[in-house]
Short mmCIF file of C-alpha atoms in Angstrom, two decimals:
data_model
loop_
_atom_site.label_atom_id
_atom_site.label_comp_id
_atom_site.label_asym_id
_atom_site.label_seq_id
_atom_site.Cartn_x
_atom_site.Cartn_y
_atom_site.Cartn_z
CA MET A 231 -84.74 96.71 92.37
CA LYS A 232 -83.31 99.71 90.66
CA ILE A 233 -84.76 103.12 91.38
CA TRP A 234 -86.09 103.25 88.12
CA GLN A 235 -87.32 99.62 87.98
CA LYS A 236 -91.47 99.08 87.88
CA ASN A 237 -92.79 95.43 88.88
CA ILE A 238 -90.65 93.91 86.00
CA ASP A 239 -87.73 91.85 86.79
CA VAL A 240 -84.89 93.04 84.41
CA ASN A 241 -83.23 90.35 82.10
CA LYS A 242 -79.31 89.72 84.02
CA ASP A 243 -77.61 89.42 80.88
CA ILE A 244 -79.18 92.82 80.06
CA GLU A 245 -78.32 94.41 83.19
CA ALA A 246 -74.89 93.36 83.22
CA PHE A 247 -74.70 94.84 79.30
CA THR A 248 -76.01 98.12 80.31
CA VAL A 249 -74.51 98.53 83.81
CA GLY A 250 -70.90 98.13 82.15
CA LYS A 251 -68.15 99.71 84.41
CA ASP A 252 -70.45 101.49 86.17
CA ARG A 253 -69.87 100.41 89.49
CA GLU A 254 -66.07 100.27 89.41
CA LEU A 255 -65.71 103.94 87.95
CA ASP A 256 -68.35 105.45 89.91
CA LEU A 257 -66.43 105.11 92.56
CA GLN A 258 -64.17 107.72 91.82
CA MET A 259 -67.56 109.99 92.08
CA ALA A 260 -68.49 108.92 94.85
CA ALA A 261 -67.52 111.67 97.35
CA TYR A 262 -68.87 114.23 94.29
CA ASP A 263 -72.42 112.58 94.26
CA VAL A 264 -72.30 113.25 98.10
CA LEU A 265 -71.48 116.64 97.91
CA GLY A 266 -73.75 117.20 95.27
CA SER A 267 -76.50 115.62 96.90
CA LEU A 268 -75.91 117.88 100.19
CA ALA A 269 -76.46 120.99 98.18
CA HIS A 270 -79.56 119.90 96.65
CA VAL A 271 -81.36 118.85 99.53
CA GLU A 272 -80.43 122.28 101.74
CA MET A 273 -82.19 123.69 98.53
CA LEU A 274 -85.06 121.53 98.94
CA GLU A 275 -85.44 122.83 102.37
CA SER A 276 -85.27 126.15 101.39
CA ILE A 277 -88.14 125.92 99.06
CA GLY A 278 -90.25 123.60 101.41
CA LEU A 279 -89.76 119.99 99.90
CA LEU A 280 -87.92 119.36 103.44
CA THR A 281 -88.52 120.21 106.90
CA ALA A 282 -85.57 121.27 109.06
CA ALA A 283 -85.78 118.08 110.80
CA GLU A 284 -85.51 116.36 108.09
CA LEU A 285 -82.78 118.32 106.47
CA ALA A 286 -80.55 117.96 109.48
CA GLU A 287 -81.48 113.85 109.10
CA ILE A 288 -79.93 113.75 105.91
CA GLN A 289 -77.34 115.94 106.21
CA LYS A 290 -75.77 114.14 108.94
CA ALA A 291 -76.17 110.73 107.31
CA LEU A 292 -74.70 111.98 103.91
CA LYS A 293 -71.81 113.33 105.93
CA ASN A 294 -71.00 110.13 107.41
CA ILE A 295 -71.19 108.35 104.47
CA TYR A 296 -68.70 111.03 102.96
CA ALA A 297 -66.29 110.38 105.94
CA GLU A 298 -66.93 106.51 104.70
CA ILE A 299 -65.97 107.26 101.28
CA GLU A 300 -62.78 109.07 102.69
CA ALA A 301 -61.62 106.22 104.71
CA GLY A 302 -62.31 103.57 101.49
CA LYS A 303 -64.92 102.07 103.30
CA PHE A 304 -67.56 102.93 100.90
CA VAL A 305 -68.59 100.20 98.36
CA ILE A 306 -70.82 99.68 95.26
CA GLU A 307 -72.86 96.74 96.00
CA ASP A 308 -73.41 94.14 93.28
CA THR A 309 -77.01 94.58 93.27
CA VAL A 310 -76.88 98.23 93.20
CA GLU A 311 -76.09 99.58 89.59
CA ASP A 312 -74.27 103.08 90.16
CA VAL A 313 -73.08 105.18 92.96
CA HIS A 314 -76.19 107.77 93.00
CA SER A 315 -78.48 104.47 93.47
CA GLN A 316 -75.87 103.39 96.32
CA VAL A 317 -76.10 106.76 98.04
CA GLU A 318 -80.06 107.01 98.02
CA TRP A 319 -80.28 103.26 99.46
CA LEU A 320 -77.95 103.98 101.83
CA LEU A 321 -79.64 106.89 103.19
CA THR A 322 -83.20 105.00 102.78
CA GLN A 323 -81.53 102.01 105.14
CA ARG A 324 -80.64 104.34 107.81
CA ILE A 325 -82.86 106.99 107.92
CA GLY A 326 -86.09 105.60 106.31
CA ASP A 327 -88.53 108.25 104.11
CA ALA A 328 -86.37 111.30 104.35
CA GLY A 329 -83.70 109.30 102.22
CA LYS A 330 -86.54 109.09 99.67
CA LYS A 331 -87.31 112.37 99.61
CA ILE A 332 -83.92 113.70 98.14
CA HIS A 333 -84.53 113.00 94.41
CA SER A 334 -87.37 115.63 94.40
CA GLY A 335 -86.53 117.98 91.72
CA ARG A 336 -83.38 115.79 90.15
CA SER A 337 -82.50 113.48 87.65
CA ARG A 338 -80.02 110.80 87.25
CA ASN A 339 -79.09 113.00 84.16
CA ASP A 340 -78.57 116.11 86.22
CA GLN A 341 -76.86 113.90 89.15
CA VAL A 342 -74.54 112.32 86.83
CA LEU A 343 -73.62 115.71 85.04
CA VAL A 344 -72.82 117.44 88.76
CA ASP A 345 -71.09 114.58 89.90
CA LEU A 346 -68.59 114.96 86.47
CA LYS A 347 -68.05 118.59 86.60
CA LEU A 348 -67.36 118.19 91.00
CA TYR A 349 -65.03 115.23 89.84
CA PHE A 350 -63.42 117.04 86.82
CA ARG A 351 -62.83 120.46 88.59
CA SER A 352 -60.75 118.21 91.19
CA CYS A 353 -58.85 116.46 88.44
CA ILE A 354 -58.08 119.78 86.93
CA GLU A 355 -56.72 121.18 90.08
CA GLU A 356 -54.61 118.02 90.25
CA MET A 357 -53.28 118.33 86.33
CA VAL A 358 -52.62 122.29 86.97
CA GLY A 359 -50.67 121.57 90.55
CA ASN A 360 -48.47 118.84 88.57
CA THR A 361 -47.71 120.96 85.75
CA ALA A 362 -46.61 123.89 88.01
CA VAL A 363 -44.23 121.80 89.74
CA LEU A 364 -42.93 120.51 86.78
CA PHE A 365 -42.65 124.21 85.05
CA ALA A 366 -40.75 125.27 88.07
CA GLN A 367 -38.25 122.09 87.47
CA LEU A 368 -37.76 123.33 83.70
CA ILE A 369 -37.24 126.65 84.51
CA GLU A 370 -34.70 126.12 87.11
CA LEU A 371 -32.90 124.13 84.62
CA SER A 372 -32.95 126.24 82.39
CA ASN A 373 -31.47 128.96 84.32
CA THR A 374 -28.86 126.54 85.74
CA HIS A 375 -27.72 125.64 82.36
CA ALA A 376 -28.04 128.73 80.35
CA ALA A 377 -24.75 128.93 79.47
CA LYS A 378 -24.31 125.24 78.11
CA LEU A 379 -24.45 124.75 74.70
CA LEU A 380 -26.02 121.92 72.26
CA PRO A 381 -27.02 121.40 68.59
CA GLY A 382 -29.89 122.97 67.04
CA TYR A 383 -31.47 120.75 64.50
CA THR A 384 -33.84 121.21 61.70
CA HIS A 385 -35.09 118.55 59.79
CA LEU A 386 -32.96 116.51 62.09
CA GLN A 387 -29.85 117.85 60.64
CA ILE A 388 -27.20 120.28 62.26
CA ALA A 389 -28.75 123.50 61.76
CA MET A 390 -27.42 126.50 64.57
CA PRO A 391 -26.38 126.85 68.08
CA SER A 392 -28.45 126.29 70.90
CA SER A 393 -28.79 126.01 74.78
CA PHE A 394 -29.71 123.94 77.48
CA GLY A 395 -31.05 127.37 78.60
CA LEU A 396 -33.31 127.12 75.79
CA TRP A 397 -34.21 123.89 75.31
CA PHE A 398 -35.81 123.37 79.02
CA GLY A 399 -37.26 126.99 78.57
CA ALA A 400 -39.02 125.74 75.10
CA TYR A 401 -41.23 123.25 77.47
CA ALA A 402 -41.74 125.58 79.77
CA GLU A 403 -43.22 128.28 78.00
CA SER A 404 -45.19 125.38 76.10
CA LEU A 405 -46.47 124.68 79.41
CA VAL A 406 -48.11 128.24 79.68
CA ASP A 407 -50.07 127.68 76.28
CA ASP A 408 -51.22 124.46 77.75
CA MET A 409 -52.48 125.71 81.00
CA GLU A 410 -54.29 128.35 79.06
CA LEU A 411 -56.31 125.93 77.24
CA MET A 412 -57.24 124.02 80.75
CA LEU A 413 -58.22 127.13 81.89
CA ALA A 414 -60.68 127.21 79.08
CA ALA A 415 -61.63 123.49 80.20
CA TRP A 416 -61.85 124.64 83.93
CA LYS A 417 -64.08 127.29 83.04
CA VAL A 418 -66.55 125.07 81.00
CA CYS A 419 -66.32 122.47 84.35
CA ASN A 420 -66.95 125.38 86.49
CA LYS A 421 -70.58 125.74 85.63
CA ASN A 422 -73.23 124.14 87.47
CA PRO A 423 -75.87 122.06 85.65
CA LEU A 424 -77.92 120.87 89.21
CA GLY A 425 -81.57 121.44 88.57
CA SER A 426 -81.34 120.63 84.82
CA ALA A 427 -83.46 117.34 85.77
CA ALA A 428 -83.52 114.90 82.88
CA GLY A 429 -83.02 117.95 80.48
CA TYR A 430 -86.07 119.67 80.58
CA GLY A 431 -86.40 121.28 84.12
CA SER A 432 -88.80 120.94 86.62
CA SER A 433 -91.91 122.10 87.98
CA PHE A 434 -90.66 122.29 91.45
CA PRO A 435 -89.64 125.89 92.26
CA LEU A 436 -85.99 124.89 92.69
CA ASN A 437 -83.68 127.57 93.08
CA ARG A 438 -80.78 126.51 91.06
CA THR A 439 -78.40 130.12 91.74
CA MET A 440 -78.25 128.70 95.55
CA THR A 441 -76.83 125.27 94.66
CA THR A 442 -74.33 127.11 92.31
CA GLU A 443 -73.21 128.81 95.29
CA LEU A 444 -73.17 125.93 97.67
CA LEU A 445 -71.15 124.06 95.45
CA GLY A 446 -68.57 126.66 94.47
CA PHE A 447 -69.65 126.71 91.07
CA GLU A 448 -68.65 129.75 88.97
CA ARG A 449 -71.56 130.17 87.21
CA LEU A 450 -74.95 128.27 86.03
CA ASN A 451 -75.24 126.29 82.79
CA TYR A 452 -78.43 128.64 82.09
CA ASN A 453 -80.42 126.50 79.58
CA VAL A 454 -81.90 123.42 80.84
CA VAL A 455 -81.51 121.46 77.57
CA TYR A 456 -78.16 122.66 77.09
CA ALA A 457 -77.03 121.48 80.43
CA GLN A 458 -77.87 118.20 79.43
CA MET A 459 -76.08 118.46 75.77
CA GLY A 460 -72.93 119.64 78.05
CA ARG A 461 -72.76 115.82 78.57
CA GLY A 462 -69.99 114.77 76.02
CA LYS A 463 -69.08 118.14 74.99
CA THR A 464 -67.57 119.09 78.37
CA GLU A 465 -65.67 115.57 78.19
CA ARG A 466 -64.20 116.62 74.88
CA ILE A 467 -63.14 119.95 75.56
CA LEU A 468 -60.94 118.69 78.86
CA ALA A 469 -59.52 116.16 76.93
CA GLN A 470 -58.56 118.94 74.29
CA ALA A 471 -56.55 120.61 76.67
CA MET A 472 -55.21 116.93 78.06
CA SER A 473 -53.96 116.36 75.05
CA ALA A 474 -52.39 119.39 74.05
CA LEU A 475 -50.36 119.08 77.56
CA ALA A 476 -49.79 115.22 76.46
CA ALA A 477 -48.24 116.87 73.38
CA SER A 478 -45.79 118.69 75.01
CA LEU A 479 -44.72 115.52 77.39
CA ALA A 480 -44.47 113.50 74.62
CA LYS A 481 -42.08 115.98 72.55
CA MET A 482 -40.14 116.41 75.12
CA ALA A 483 -40.01 112.76 75.92
CA MET A 484 -38.89 112.03 72.14
CA ASP A 485 -36.01 114.53 72.59
CA VAL A 486 -34.81 112.83 75.78
CA CYS A 487 -34.79 109.48 74.11
CA LEU A 488 -32.64 111.07 70.99
CA PHE A 489 -30.47 113.36 73.21
CA ILE A 490 -29.63 110.27 75.88
CA ASN A 491 -28.71 107.77 72.58
CA GLN A 492 -24.81 107.60 72.82
CA ASN A 493 -24.80 109.17 69.21
CA PHE A 494 -26.08 112.34 70.73
CA GLY A 495 -24.77 111.76 74.40
CA PHE A 496 -25.90 115.29 75.52
CA ILE A 497 -27.63 114.15 78.85
CA SER A 498 -27.52 111.04 80.93
CA PHE A 499 -29.50 109.39 84.09
CA PRO A 500 -28.37 107.57 87.00
CA ASP A 501 -28.30 103.80 86.31
CA GLU A 502 -31.14 103.29 88.72
CA LEU A 503 -33.63 105.22 86.63
CA THR A 504 -32.73 103.34 83.64
CA THR A 505 -33.51 99.78 82.26
CA GLY A 506 -30.90 97.29 80.83
CA SER A 507 -31.17 94.50 78.42
CA SER A 508 -31.64 90.51 79.31
CA ILE A 509 -28.52 89.92 76.79
CA MET A 510 -26.88 93.05 76.33
CA PRO A 511 -24.81 93.99 79.43
CA HIS A 512 -24.11 97.53 78.48
CA LYS A 513 -27.57 98.90 77.85
CA LYS A 514 -28.99 101.61 79.90
CA ASN A 515 -32.65 102.33 78.02
CA PRO A 516 -34.93 105.24 78.58
CA ASP A 517 -38.06 103.27 79.32
CA VAL A 518 -39.46 105.88 81.54
CA PHE A 519 -39.94 108.52 78.71
CA GLU A 520 -40.37 105.72 75.86
CA LEU A 521 -43.35 105.05 77.95
CA ILE A 522 -44.32 108.72 78.91
CA ARG A 523 -44.08 109.31 74.94
CA SER A 524 -46.26 105.96 74.16
CA ARG A 525 -48.76 107.19 77.23
CA CYS A 526 -49.17 110.61 76.14
CA ASN A 527 -49.82 110.14 72.43
CA LYS A 528 -52.85 107.72 73.59
CA ILE A 529 -53.92 110.65 75.21
CA GLN A 530 -53.74 112.73 72.05
CA ALA A 531 -56.28 110.35 70.44
CA LEU A 532 -58.87 110.95 73.29
CA PRO A 533 -60.33 113.87 71.98
CA ASN A 534 -61.15 112.10 68.59
CA GLU A 535 -62.26 109.12 70.38
CA ILE A 536 -64.62 111.21 72.31
CA ALA A 537 -65.74 112.96 69.24
CA MET A 538 -66.33 109.67 67.54
CA MET A 539 -68.79 108.54 70.45
CA ILE A 540 -70.96 111.89 70.37
CA THR A 541 -71.00 112.64 66.35
CA ASN A 542 -74.50 113.08 65.45
CA LEU A 543 -76.05 112.33 68.70
CA PRO A 544 -79.45 114.28 68.81
CA SER A 545 -80.51 116.98 71.77
CA GLY A 546 -81.10 115.14 75.15
CA TYR A 547 -79.42 112.11 77.25
CA HIS A 548 -78.48 109.05 75.52
CA ARG A 549 -76.89 106.10 76.67
CA ASP A 550 -73.58 106.41 74.83
CA LEU A 551 -72.77 108.82 77.20
CA GLN A 552 -72.09 106.58 79.92
CA LEU A 553 -69.11 105.13 78.12
CA LEU A 554 -67.17 108.23 77.95
CA LYS A 555 -65.97 107.61 81.58
CA GLU A 556 -63.98 104.16 80.40
CA ASN A 557 -61.62 106.60 77.96
CA LEU A 558 -61.34 109.62 80.10
CA PHE A 559 -61.29 108.63 83.45
CA PRO A 560 -58.09 106.34 83.12
CA ALA A 561 -56.69 109.03 80.86
CA MET A 562 -56.52 111.94 83.72
CA VAL A 563 -54.81 109.36 86.19
CA SER A 564 -52.17 108.34 83.41
CA LEU A 565 -51.42 111.91 82.29
CA ASN A 566 -51.02 113.05 85.97
CA GLU A 567 -48.64 109.93 86.26
CA CYS A 568 -46.55 111.02 83.41
CA LEU A 569 -46.22 114.54 84.71
CA GLN A 570 -44.84 113.31 87.90
CA MET A 571 -42.86 111.18 86.22
CA THR A 572 -41.04 113.89 84.13
CA THR A 573 -40.67 115.96 86.92
CA TYR A 574 -38.86 113.49 88.90
CA MET A 575 -36.81 112.28 86.28
CA LEU A 576 -35.73 115.78 85.44
CA GLN A 577 -34.69 116.45 88.71
CA ASN A 578 -31.85 113.79 88.24
CA ILE A 579 -31.09 114.51 84.66
CA ARG A 580 -27.25 115.25 84.04
CA VAL A 581 -26.35 117.38 81.43
CA LYS A 582 -22.91 117.36 79.52
CA ASP A 583 -20.75 120.17 78.87
CA GLY A 584 -18.73 120.83 76.08
CA ILE A 585 -21.03 119.49 73.44
CA LEU A 586 -19.53 122.29 70.81
CA ASP A 587 -16.47 121.84 71.37
CA ASP A 588 -16.38 118.21 68.94
CA LYS A 589 -15.34 119.58 65.35
CA LYS A 590 -18.52 117.67 63.51
CA TYR A 591 -20.68 120.45 64.95
CA ALA A 592 -18.49 123.38 63.26
CA TYR A 593 -20.75 124.22 60.70
CA LEU A 594 -23.31 125.14 63.31
CA PHE A 595 -21.64 128.45 63.42
CA SER A 596 -22.09 129.10 59.86
CA VAL A 597 -24.82 131.40 60.41
CA GLU A 598 -22.68 133.29 62.93
CA VAL A 599 -19.94 134.02 60.40
CA VAL A 600 -22.74 134.91 58.21
CA ASN A 601 -24.26 137.68 60.30
CA GLU A 602 -20.40 138.77 61.43
CA LEU A 603 -19.80 139.47 57.74
CA ALA A 604 -23.18 141.35 57.34
CA LEU A 605 -22.36 143.43 60.44
CA LYS A 606 -19.37 144.85 58.59
CA GLY A 607 -21.25 145.70 55.45
CA VAL A 608 -20.98 142.90 53.52
CA PRO A 609 -24.82 142.57 51.78
CA PHE A 610 -26.54 139.53 53.47
CA ARG A 611 -26.95 137.51 50.23
CA GLU A 612 -23.25 137.80 49.38
CA ALA A 613 -21.91 136.75 53.00
CA TYR A 614 -24.12 133.94 52.59
CA LYS A 615 -22.63 132.99 49.00
CA ILE A 616 -19.33 133.59 50.67
CA VAL A 617 -19.61 131.30 53.56
CA GLY A 618 -21.12 128.72 51.49
CA GLU A 619 -18.47 128.63 49.12
CA SER A 620 -15.75 128.57 52.04
CA ILE A 621 -17.54 125.29 53.29
CA GLU A 622 -17.94 123.34 50.00
CA ASN A 623 -14.02 124.37 49.39
CA GLY A 624 -13.33 123.04 53.09
CA SER A 625 -11.71 126.55 54.14
CA PHE A 626 -14.02 127.35 56.85
CA LYS A 627 -13.54 128.75 60.01
CA PRO A 628 -16.09 129.02 62.40
CA GLU A 629 -16.90 131.97 64.74
CA THR A 630 -17.97 130.41 68.22
CA HIS A 631 -18.52 133.17 69.78
CA ILE A 632 -22.24 133.36 70.51
CA ASN A 633 -23.73 137.10 70.67
CA HIS A 634 -27.39 136.33 70.39
CA THR A 635 -29.10 139.14 72.99
CA HIS A 636 -32.51 139.53 71.45
CA GLU A 637 -35.46 138.50 73.69
CA GLY A 638 -36.02 134.66 73.91
CA SER A 639 -32.35 134.17 72.64
CA ILE A 640 -29.54 132.04 73.83
CA GLY A 641 -28.18 135.14 76.11
CA ASN A 642 -31.76 136.66 76.78
CA LEU A 643 -34.00 133.30 77.68
CA CYS A 644 -36.75 135.68 79.06
CA ASN A 645 -37.54 133.17 81.69
CA ALA A 646 -38.61 135.97 84.43
CA GLU A 647 -41.09 137.10 81.81
CA ILE A 648 -42.25 133.17 80.74
CA THR A 649 -42.69 132.95 84.82
CA ALA A 650 -44.35 135.94 84.70
CA MET A 651 -47.01 134.66 82.48
CA MET A 652 -47.69 131.02 83.88
CA ASP A 653 -48.39 132.94 87.10
CA GLU A 654 -51.39 135.20 85.67
CA VAL A 655 -52.77 131.94 84.30
CA LEU A 656 -52.30 129.72 87.17
CA SER A 657 -54.20 132.83 89.32
CA GLN A 658 -57.10 132.69 87.04
CA PHE A 659 -57.91 128.97 87.95
CA LYS A 660 -59.30 130.39 91.45
CA PHE A 661 -59.19 126.83 93.30
CA GLU A 662 -59.46 128.50 96.61
CA GLN A 663 -63.04 129.49 96.13
CA THR A 664 -64.11 125.87 95.29
CA HIS A 665 -62.39 125.17 98.45
CA GLN A 666 -63.90 127.42 100.83
CA ALA A 667 -67.68 126.57 99.77
CA ILE A 668 -67.05 122.84 99.64
CA GLU A 669 -65.81 123.02 103.11
CA LYS A 670 -68.54 125.07 104.48
CA LEU A 671 -71.08 122.42 102.56
CA LEU A 672 -69.30 119.82 104.68
CA ALA A 673 -68.97 121.84 107.99
#
């Protein structure tokens, strides 16, 4: 029987439809379900709903289940509908009546809420870690290739001189802003909903501050109705942060696909990192970056998908929310893979020298010539007209010396300042604080 079932058998087709992919997806939350239960039972003992002996027995059994999960030996059986039911069933089988007491003051609603928030915290930490590694790689490449020029484009037309230092550094700074959004998502995920029960609290004298501390949350979701309303909203906020990060990766992937094209020829990769054609022996395709581009564009659709699933739902729990996992869980895995693969590819990128020596890029330097005239006292609009006429009559001669010194320009990349901004954002996640709480809970 299900933990909510009375004395009526559930129609098998209804059961299959309502359980959906929960068994498969809930495995990713199994460890966090046990952690939530460990905090909950310690709190129950503190308010007299469990004896010290029962608590010790339950803690030992829960820690054994946690070890089985970590070892890959935990399964959600076909006769059980979700991870919460599986853990409670295992406890009851192993220690008897004490296992039946762990649900006091708790609903599956707040149980899944706390599981999700603990899981999201872990996923955010992984995404932040992978982003930090990619950021460091971009800064290193920016510094290494700071003096190597390449064309800058507007409207996909040759515009002004740029550099690989600027190009790599631009995506590094983009990641800083992406981490600002991820920090906001982290703060939302790092609030404890446990104790809100079905969304209306409990008549038991629960100590929600205690479970907040035990699980390493920064603070509570105080209002119990809002704690339940946070389901869906939390996922949407996280998806928005992921979408921003995915947008940076997708744009860079598009740049790479252009720059590796023979008509550009700015960069290349070792043959073993590209793919070929079944009939064209010369092909070296950037399939990795094409897939990163597509995967990340798919992730950018995620906030809207979630919004459509939760739009106009009234307060309280609704089964619609179950389906959010099907969209969000695979997206987090995919984004981490894209971050890791982008870093790996950039570790092997080859940058071409002397790109702007080609005569077709001569007009890139038109602004440099205008600026030189202006520095000599010619009004800017007059200088612009003079250079424009020289381009039209074919007498234009480029001034290829680049003298950009202001902050963030070719000659002054400000990578140290960009790195300092990233360090400041990363320092606010305080992952170590959550680690210490979880280690203490499992000790």
